[in-house]
Coordinates of C-alpha atoms in Angstrom, one line a residue:
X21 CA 0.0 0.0 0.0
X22 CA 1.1 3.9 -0.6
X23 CA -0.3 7.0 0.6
X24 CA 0.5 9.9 0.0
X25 CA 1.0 11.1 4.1
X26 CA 1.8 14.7 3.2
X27 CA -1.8 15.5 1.5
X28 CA -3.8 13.8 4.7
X29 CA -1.0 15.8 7.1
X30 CA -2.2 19.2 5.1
X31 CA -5.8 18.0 5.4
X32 CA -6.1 18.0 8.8
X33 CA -4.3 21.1 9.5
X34 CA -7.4 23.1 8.0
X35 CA -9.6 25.2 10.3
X36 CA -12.1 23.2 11.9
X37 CA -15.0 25.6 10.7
X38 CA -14.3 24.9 7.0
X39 CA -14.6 21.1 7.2
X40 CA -17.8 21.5 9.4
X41 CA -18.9 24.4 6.7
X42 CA -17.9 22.3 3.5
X43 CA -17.8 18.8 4.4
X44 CA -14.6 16.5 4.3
X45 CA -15.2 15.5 0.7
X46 CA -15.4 18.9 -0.9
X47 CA -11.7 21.5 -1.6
X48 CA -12.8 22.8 2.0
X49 CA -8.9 24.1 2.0
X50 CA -9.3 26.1 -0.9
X51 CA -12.2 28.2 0.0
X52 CA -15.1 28.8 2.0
X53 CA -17.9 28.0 0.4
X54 CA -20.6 30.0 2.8
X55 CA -21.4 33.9 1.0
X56 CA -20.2 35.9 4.1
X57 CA -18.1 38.8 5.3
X58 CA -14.9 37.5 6.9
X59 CA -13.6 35.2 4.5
X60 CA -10.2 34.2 4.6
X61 CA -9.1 32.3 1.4
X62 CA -6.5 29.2 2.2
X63 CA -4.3 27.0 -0.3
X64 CA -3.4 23.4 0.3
X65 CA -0.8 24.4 3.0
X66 CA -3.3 26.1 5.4
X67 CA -1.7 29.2 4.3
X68 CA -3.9 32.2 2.9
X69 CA -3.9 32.7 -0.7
X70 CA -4.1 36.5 -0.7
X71 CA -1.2 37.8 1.8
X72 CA -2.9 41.4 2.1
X73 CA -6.4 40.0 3.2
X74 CA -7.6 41.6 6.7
X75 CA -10.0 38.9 7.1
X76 CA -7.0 36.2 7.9
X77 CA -6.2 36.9 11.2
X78 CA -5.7 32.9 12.0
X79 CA -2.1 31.7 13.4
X80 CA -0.8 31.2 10.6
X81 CA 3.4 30.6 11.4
X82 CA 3.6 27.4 10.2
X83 CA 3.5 29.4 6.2
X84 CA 6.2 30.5 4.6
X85 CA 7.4 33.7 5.9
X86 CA 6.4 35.5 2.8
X87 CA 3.4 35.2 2.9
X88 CA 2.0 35.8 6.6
X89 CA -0.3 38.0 6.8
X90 CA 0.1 41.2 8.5
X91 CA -2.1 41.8 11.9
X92 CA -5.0 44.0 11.0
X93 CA -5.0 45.7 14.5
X94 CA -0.9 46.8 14.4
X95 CA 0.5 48.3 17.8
X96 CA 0.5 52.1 16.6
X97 CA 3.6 52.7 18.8
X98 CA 5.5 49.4 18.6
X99 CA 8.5 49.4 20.7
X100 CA 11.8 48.2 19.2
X101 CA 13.2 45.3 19.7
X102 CA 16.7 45.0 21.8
X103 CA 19.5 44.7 20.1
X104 CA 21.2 41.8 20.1
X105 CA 23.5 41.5 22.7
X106 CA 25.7 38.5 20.7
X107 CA 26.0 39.6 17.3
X108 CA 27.4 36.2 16.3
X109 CA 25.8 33.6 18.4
X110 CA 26.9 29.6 18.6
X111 CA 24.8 27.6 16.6
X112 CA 22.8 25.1 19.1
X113 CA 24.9 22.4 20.2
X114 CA 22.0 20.2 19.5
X115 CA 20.0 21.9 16.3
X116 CA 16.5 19.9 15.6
X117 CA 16.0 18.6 12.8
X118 CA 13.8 21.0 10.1
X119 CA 10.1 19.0 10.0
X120 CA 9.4 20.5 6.3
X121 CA 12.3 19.2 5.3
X122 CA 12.1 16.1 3.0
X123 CA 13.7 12.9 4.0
X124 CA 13.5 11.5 0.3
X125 CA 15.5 14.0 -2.1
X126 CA 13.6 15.1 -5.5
X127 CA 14.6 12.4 -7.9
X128 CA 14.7 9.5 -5.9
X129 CA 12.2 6.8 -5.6
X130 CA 12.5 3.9 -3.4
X131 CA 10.7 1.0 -4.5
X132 CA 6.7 0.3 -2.6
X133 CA 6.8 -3.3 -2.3
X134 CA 5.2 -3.5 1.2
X135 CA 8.0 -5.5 2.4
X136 CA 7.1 -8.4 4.9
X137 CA 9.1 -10.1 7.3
X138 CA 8.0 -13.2 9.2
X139 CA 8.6 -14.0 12.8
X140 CA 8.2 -17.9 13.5
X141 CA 7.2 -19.0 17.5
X142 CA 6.0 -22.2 17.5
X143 CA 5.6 -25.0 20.2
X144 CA 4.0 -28.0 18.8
X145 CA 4.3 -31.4 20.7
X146 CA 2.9 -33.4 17.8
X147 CA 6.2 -33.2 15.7
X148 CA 9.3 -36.0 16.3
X149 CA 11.6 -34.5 18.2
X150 CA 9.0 -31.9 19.5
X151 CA 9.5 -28.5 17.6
X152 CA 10.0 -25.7 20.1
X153 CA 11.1 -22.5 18.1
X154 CA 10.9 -19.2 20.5
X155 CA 10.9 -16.1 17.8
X156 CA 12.9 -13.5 18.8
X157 CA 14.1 -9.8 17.6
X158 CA 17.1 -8.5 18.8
X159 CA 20.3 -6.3 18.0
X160 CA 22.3 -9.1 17.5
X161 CA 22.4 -12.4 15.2
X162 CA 18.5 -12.0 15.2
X163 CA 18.3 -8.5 14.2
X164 CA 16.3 -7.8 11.3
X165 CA 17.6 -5.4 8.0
X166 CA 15.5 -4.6 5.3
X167 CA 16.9 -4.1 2.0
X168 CA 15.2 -1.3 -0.1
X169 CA 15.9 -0.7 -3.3
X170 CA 16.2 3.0 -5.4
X171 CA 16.1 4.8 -8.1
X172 CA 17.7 8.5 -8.6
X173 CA 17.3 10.9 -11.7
X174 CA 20.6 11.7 -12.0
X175 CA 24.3 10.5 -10.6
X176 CA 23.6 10.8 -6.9
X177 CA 22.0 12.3 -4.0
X178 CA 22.0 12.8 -0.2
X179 CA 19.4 10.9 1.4
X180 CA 18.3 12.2 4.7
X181 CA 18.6 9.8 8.0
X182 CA 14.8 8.3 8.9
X183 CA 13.7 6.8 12.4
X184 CA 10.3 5.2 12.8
X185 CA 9.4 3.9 16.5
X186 CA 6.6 2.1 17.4
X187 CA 5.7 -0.2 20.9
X188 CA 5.0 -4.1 21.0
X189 CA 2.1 -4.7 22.8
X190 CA 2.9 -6.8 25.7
X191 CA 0.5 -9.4 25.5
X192 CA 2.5 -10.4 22.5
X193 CA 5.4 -11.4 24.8
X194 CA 6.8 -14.6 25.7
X195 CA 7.6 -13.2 29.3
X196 CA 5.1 -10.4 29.5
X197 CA 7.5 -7.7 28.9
X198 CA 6.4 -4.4 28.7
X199 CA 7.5 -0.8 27.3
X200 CA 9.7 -2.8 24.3
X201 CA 10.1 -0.4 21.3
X202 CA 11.1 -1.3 18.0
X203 CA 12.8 1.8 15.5
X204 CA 13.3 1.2 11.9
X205 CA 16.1 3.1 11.0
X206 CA 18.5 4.2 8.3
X207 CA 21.1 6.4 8.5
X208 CA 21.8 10.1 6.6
X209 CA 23.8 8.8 3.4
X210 CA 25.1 9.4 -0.1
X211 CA 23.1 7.4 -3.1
X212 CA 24.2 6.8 -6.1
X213 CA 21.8 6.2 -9.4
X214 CA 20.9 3.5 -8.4
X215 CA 21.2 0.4 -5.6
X216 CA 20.1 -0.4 -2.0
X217 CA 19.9 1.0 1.1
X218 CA 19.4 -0.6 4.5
X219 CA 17.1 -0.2 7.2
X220 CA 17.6 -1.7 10.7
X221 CA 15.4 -2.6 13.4
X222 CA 16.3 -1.9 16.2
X223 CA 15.2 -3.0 19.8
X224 CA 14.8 -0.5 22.8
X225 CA 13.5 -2.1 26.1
X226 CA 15.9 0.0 28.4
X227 CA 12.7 0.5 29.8
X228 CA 11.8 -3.1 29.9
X229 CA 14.4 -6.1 30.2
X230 CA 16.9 -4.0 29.0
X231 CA 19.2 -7.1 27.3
X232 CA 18.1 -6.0 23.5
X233 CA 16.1 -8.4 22.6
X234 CA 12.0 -9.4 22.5
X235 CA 10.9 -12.6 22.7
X236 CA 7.5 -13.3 20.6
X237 CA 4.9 -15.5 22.5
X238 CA 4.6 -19.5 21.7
X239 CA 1.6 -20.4 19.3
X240 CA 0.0 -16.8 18.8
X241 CA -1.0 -17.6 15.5
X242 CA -1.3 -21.1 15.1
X243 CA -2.5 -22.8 11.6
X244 CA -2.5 -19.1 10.2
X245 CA 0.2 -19.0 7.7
X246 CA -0.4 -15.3 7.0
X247 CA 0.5 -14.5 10.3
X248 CA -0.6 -11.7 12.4
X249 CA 0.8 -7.9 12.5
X250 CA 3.6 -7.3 15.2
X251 CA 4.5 -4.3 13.9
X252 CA 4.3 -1.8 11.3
X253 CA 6.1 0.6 9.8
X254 CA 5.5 3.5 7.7
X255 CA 8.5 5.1 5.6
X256 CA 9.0 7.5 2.5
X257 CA 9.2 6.6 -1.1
X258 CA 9.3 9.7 -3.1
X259 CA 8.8 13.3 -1.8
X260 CA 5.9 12.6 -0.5
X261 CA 4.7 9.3 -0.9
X262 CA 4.9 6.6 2.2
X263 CA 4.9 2.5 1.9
X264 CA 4.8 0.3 4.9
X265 CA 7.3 -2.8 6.5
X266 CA 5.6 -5.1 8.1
X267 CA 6.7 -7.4 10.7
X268 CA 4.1 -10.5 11.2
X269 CA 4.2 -13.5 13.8
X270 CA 3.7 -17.3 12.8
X271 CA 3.3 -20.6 14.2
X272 CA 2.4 -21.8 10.8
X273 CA 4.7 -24.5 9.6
X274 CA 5.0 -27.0 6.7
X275 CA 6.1 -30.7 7.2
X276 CA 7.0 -32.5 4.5
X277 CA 6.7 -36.1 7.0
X278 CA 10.4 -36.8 5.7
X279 CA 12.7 -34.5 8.2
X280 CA 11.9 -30.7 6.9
X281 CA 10.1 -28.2 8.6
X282 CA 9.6 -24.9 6.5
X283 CA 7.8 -21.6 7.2
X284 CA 5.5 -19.9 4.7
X285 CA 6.4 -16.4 3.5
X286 CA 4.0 -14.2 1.7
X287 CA 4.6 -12.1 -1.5
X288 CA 4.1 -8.6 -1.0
X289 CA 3.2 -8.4 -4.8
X290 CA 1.0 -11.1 -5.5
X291 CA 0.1 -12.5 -2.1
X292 CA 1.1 -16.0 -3.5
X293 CA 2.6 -18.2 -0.5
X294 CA 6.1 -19.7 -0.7
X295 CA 8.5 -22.3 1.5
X296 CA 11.1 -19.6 3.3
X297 CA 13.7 -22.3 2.4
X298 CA 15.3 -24.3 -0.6
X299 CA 14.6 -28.3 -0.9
X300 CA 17.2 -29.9 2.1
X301 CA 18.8 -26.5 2.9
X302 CA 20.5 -26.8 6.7
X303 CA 18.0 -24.5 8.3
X304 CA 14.6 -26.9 7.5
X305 CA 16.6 -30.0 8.2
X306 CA 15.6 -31.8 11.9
X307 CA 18.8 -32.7 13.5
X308 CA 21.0 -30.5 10.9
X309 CA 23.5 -28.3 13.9
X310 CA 22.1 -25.5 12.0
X311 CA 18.2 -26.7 12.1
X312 CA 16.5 -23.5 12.4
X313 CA 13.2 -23.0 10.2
X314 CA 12.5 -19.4 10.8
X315 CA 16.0 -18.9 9.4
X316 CA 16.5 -17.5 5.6
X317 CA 19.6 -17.1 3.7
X318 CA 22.1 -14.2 6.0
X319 CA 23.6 -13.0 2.2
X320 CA 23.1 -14.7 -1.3
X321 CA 26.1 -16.8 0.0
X322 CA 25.3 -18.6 2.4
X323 CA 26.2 -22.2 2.6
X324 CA 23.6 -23.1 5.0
X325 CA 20.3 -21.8 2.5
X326 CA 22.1 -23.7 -0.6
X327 CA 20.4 -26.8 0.0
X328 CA 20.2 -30.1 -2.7
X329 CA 20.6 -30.0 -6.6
X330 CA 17.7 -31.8 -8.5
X331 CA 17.8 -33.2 -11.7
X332 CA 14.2 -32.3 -13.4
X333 CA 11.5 -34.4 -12.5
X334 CA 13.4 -36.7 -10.3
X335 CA 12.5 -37.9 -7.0
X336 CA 14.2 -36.8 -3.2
X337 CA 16.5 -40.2 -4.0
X338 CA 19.4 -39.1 -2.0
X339 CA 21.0 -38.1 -5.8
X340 CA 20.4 -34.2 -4.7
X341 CA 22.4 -34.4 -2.1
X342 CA 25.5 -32.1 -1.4
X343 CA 27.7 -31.1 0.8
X344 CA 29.5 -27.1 1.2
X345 CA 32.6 -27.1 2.6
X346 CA 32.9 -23.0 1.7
X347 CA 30.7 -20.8 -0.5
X348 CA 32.2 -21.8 -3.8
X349 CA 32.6 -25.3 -3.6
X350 CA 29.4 -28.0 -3.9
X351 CA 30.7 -31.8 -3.1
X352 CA 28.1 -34.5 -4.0
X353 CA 27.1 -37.2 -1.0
X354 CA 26.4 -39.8 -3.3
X355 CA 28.4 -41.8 -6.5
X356 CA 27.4 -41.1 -10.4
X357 CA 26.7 -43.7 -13.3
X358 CA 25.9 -42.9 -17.3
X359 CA 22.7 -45.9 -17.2
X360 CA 19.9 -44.6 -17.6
X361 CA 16.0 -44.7 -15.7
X362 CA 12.8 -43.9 -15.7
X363 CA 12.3 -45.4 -11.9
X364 CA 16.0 -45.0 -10.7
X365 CA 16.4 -47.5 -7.4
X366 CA 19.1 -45.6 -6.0
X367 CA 21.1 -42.5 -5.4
X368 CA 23.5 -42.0 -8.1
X369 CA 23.6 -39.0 -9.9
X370 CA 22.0 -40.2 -13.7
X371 CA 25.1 -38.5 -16.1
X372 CA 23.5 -37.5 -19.6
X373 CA 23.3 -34.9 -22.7
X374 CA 19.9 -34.3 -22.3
X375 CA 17.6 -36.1 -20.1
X376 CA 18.3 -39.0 -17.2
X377 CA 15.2 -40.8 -18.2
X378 CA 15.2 -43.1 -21.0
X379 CA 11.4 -41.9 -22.0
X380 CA 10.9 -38.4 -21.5
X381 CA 7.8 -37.1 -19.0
X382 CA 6.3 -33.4 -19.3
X383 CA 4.4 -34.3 -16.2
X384 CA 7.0 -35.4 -13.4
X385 CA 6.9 -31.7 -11.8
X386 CA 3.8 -30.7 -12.7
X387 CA 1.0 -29.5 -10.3
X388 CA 0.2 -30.8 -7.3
X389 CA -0.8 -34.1 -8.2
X390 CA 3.1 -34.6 -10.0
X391 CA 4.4 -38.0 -10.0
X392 CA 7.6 -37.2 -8.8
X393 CA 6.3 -35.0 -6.4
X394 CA 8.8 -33.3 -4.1
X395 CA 7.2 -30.3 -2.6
X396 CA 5.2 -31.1 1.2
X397 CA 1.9 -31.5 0.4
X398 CA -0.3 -28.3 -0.9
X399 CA 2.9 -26.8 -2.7
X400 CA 4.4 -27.7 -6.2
X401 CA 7.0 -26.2 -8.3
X402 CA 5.9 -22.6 -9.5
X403 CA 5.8 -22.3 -13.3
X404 CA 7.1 -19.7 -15.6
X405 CA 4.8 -17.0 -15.2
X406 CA 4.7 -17.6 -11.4
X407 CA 8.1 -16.6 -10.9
X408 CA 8.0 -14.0 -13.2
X409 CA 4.8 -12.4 -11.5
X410 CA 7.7 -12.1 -8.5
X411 CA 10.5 -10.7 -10.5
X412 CA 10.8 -7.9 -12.5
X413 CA 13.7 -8.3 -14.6
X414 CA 15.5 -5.1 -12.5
X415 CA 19.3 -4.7 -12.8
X416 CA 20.8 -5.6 -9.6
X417 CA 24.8 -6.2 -10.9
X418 CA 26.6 -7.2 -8.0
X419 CA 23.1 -7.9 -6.0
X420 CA 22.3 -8.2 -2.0
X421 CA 19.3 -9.8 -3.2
X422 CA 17.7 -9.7 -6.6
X423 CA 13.8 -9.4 -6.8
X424 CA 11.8 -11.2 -5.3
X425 CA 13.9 -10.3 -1.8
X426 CA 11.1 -12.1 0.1
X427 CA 12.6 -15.3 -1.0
X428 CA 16.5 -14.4 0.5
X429 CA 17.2 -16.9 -2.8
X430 CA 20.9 -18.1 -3.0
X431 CA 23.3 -18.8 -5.0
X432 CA 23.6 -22.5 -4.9
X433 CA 25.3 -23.4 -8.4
X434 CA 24.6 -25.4 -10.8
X435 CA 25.4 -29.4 -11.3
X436 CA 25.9 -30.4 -14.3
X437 CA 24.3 -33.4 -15.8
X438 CA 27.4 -34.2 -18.3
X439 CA 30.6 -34.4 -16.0
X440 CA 27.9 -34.2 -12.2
X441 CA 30.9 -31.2 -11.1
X442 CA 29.2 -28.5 -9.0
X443 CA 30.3 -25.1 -10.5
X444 CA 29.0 -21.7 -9.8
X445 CA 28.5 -21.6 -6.3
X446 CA 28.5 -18.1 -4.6
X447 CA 28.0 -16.2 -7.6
X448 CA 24.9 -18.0 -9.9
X449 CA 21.6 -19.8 -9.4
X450 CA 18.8 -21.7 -11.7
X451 CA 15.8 -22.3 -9.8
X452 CA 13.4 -25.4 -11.7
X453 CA 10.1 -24.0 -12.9
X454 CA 7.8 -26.5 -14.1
X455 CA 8.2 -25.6 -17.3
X456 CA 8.7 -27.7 -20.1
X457 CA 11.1 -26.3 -22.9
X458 CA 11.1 -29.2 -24.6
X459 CA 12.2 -33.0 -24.4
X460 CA 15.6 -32.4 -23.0
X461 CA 15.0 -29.1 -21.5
X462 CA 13.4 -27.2 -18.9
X463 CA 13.2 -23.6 -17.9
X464 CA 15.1 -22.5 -15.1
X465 CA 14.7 -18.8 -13.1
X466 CA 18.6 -17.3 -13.7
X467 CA 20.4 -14.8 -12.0
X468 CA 24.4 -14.2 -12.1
X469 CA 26.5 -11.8 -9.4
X470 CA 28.2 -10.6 -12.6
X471 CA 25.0 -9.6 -14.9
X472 CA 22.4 -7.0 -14.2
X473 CA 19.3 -8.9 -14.8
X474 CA 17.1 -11.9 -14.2
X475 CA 15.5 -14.3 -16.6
X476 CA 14.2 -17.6 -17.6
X477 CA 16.6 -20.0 -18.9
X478 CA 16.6 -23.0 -20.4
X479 CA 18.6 -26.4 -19.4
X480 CA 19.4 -29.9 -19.0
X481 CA 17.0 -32.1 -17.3
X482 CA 20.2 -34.0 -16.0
X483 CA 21.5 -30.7 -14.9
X484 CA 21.3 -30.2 -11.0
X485 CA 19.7 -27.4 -9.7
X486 CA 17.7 -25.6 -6.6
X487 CA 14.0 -26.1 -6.0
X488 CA 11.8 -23.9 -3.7
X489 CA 8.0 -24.4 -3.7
X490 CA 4.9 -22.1 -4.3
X491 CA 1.8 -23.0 -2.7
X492 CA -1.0 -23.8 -5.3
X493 CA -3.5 -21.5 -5.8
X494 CA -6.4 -23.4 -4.7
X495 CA -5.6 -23.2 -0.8
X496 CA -4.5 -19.6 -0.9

């Protein structure tokens, strides 16, 4: 959602009389509609149009200085003012900030994509070992940044520091703690024509607990896997335009019955619901050191969010499987053979040109009812216009995280179905669509560290690649 917060801020500065006279629908701020003596004209600002009028005798010091009116009863005999005993004053140790000064400079526009971030607190008893995940927000390895993207007519600009603060509502605590604030900040910056800047959270409860950090309460919104609003954030876009960040609470979760545990996030474009985390990725895997499903990738490069390579169509065999000993290095768990199957009974990794079956089939991956099916149950590989609907193509050389950001996708790498060598990792990633190119190919979403775009892509059903999963549209 935008708004434009300026206009409604102007609104409700008008005189009281002219609403009550006009009505909230009507241009009350422009003029008074009622055929009477004493009319003072106003613009947008509150301000009066005509400087000179006698009839504006309002407080009007919030206009411009140029055009204050003057006071119609003037003291015939003013006295004048002292002179100044400090002809060159100090400037205030501590000068406050100027309030009609614009945070967003003319030219830049950061991108509205409601941004969402999802806070997992769970405590469920019917999972094996019982899942216990206490959600918390804090200035350290839990700490929350939120990447924005810009644009800028021209080569640069100087982008003016924002703070937000809002309180937590106790009741939302996991130890009842009260007067907890939460600031969403960035700092006063050069931009350039284009990039990202960053937004912290940031927690103050130096009135509360005073260690940093808020602890969300177990099962607040259990089974509802669009959460519910801890907190929300308005901040400028343009001039005057305002979009909002939005920090939601979950106890929603997604089981695949195998030893994953993913949470849902939500799209802030298309509302469409996706798994946080790749296919076997450390974070959704029960008993991995680094199990931790509310977990997304830290930076595109992280080992830990890489998760398994698939060939297309194939089931979880154990052939996906791999192993990163840094970010740029993928070693395979399991052996390799050139024989090809349609039913494989093991975990090698099927070598090949082109396909790994012997008889090609457009229907392994597709929908929910696939018959290779490796998504938990209501999710399935997203097609090519699905993932496009999330992307927008947007240059992003060098990328924190290219579009959709919701989805902290990494850079994985790719395995290649003709020599099964893991290349790429830490810089490139194909994501499986469900998308059939043709009888040895399949579409792929591509991104590169070293190219400013992202697009479709076609390859190798034998190749090994990511998968993340898109809820089907019939449950959202």
């Amino acid at each position: 959602m935008s708004f434009n917060k300026f206009k409604l801020i102007n609104l409700l500065t008008i005189p009281m009389v002219i609403l009550l006279a006009t009505g909230c629908g009507s241009n009350a701020y422009v003029k008074e509609v009622i055929p009477s003596d004493g009319i003072c004209e106003l613009d947008a600002n509150g301000c009066p149009i005509d400087p000179n009028d006698p009839d504006c005798t309002g407080d009007y010091s919030h206009c411009k200085p140029d055009i204050v009116p003057p006071n119609p009863n003037p003291d015939p005999d003013p006295v004048p003012p002292n002179p100044d005993p400090n002809p060159n004053p100090k400037p205030d140790p501590d000068p406050k900030p100027d309030p009609e000064k614009p945070v967003i400079p003319n030219g830049m526009v950061i991108d509205t994509r409601n941004p969402v971030e999802f806070i997992l607190s769970v405590c469920d008893e019917s999972f094996n070992p019982p899942l216990t995940v206490l959600g918390t927000i804090d200035n350290g390895n839990n700490k929350i940044v939120v990447p924005l993207h810009y644009t800028v007519a021209g080569e640069s600009a100087r982008l003016n520091a924002y703070v937000k603060t809002v309180k937590l509502d106790p009741s939302l605590s996991q130890e009842g703690e009260a007067n907890v604030f939460l600031k969403f900040v960035w700092n006063e910056q050069d931009v350039g024509s284009s990039g990202y800047i960053y937004a912290n959270v940031i927690v103050d409860d130096s009135a509360g607990n005073n260690d940093g950090a808020f602890k969300v309460k177990c099962g607040l919104a259990d089974r509802n896997y669009y959460g519910i609003p801890l907190a929300i954030f308005d901040y400028p876009v343009t001039t005057l335009d305002y979009s909002q960040f939005t920090i939601k609470v979950t106890s929603y979760v997604i089981s695949d019955d195998g030893g994953q545990i993913w949470l849902p996030v939500v799209s802030p474009k298309t509302g469409s619901v996706w798994l946080n985390n790749n296919l076997n990725a450390d974070y959704i895997t029960v008993g991995n050191p680094y199990f931790d499903p509310h977990k997304q990738a830290e930076t595109t490069k992280d080992i830990h969010a890489y998760g398994g390579l698939y060939q297309w169509g194939r089931r979880a065999d154990g052939h996906q499987l791999i192993t990163y000993p840094d970010e740029a290095t993928g070693v395979a768990v399991n052996g390799t053979t050139e024989d090809k199957a349609d039913n494989p009974t093991g975990s090698l990794f099927i070598k090949s040109e082109g396909d790994w079956r012997v008889k090609p089939d457009q229907g392994l991956w597709k929908g929910l009812d696939a018959k290779n099916r490796v998504c938990p149950k209501k999710f399935r590989l997203a097609d090519d216009n699905e993932w496009k609907a999330e992307y927008d193509g947007r240059g992003a050389l060098g990328w924190t995280w290219l579009p959709p950001s919701f989805l902290k996708l990494s850079a994985t790498g790719i395995r290649r179905g003709t020599t099964a060598l893991v290349y790429g990792s830490g810089h490139e990633a194909h994501y499986w669509t469900s998308t059939i190119f043709n009888t040895n190919l399949a579409n792929t979403l591509f991104f590169n560290y070293y190219e400013d775009d992202s697009y479709t892509h076609q390859y190798r059903k034998a190749d090994g690649n990511p998968v993340r999963c898109r809820m089907d549209n019939k449950f959202l």
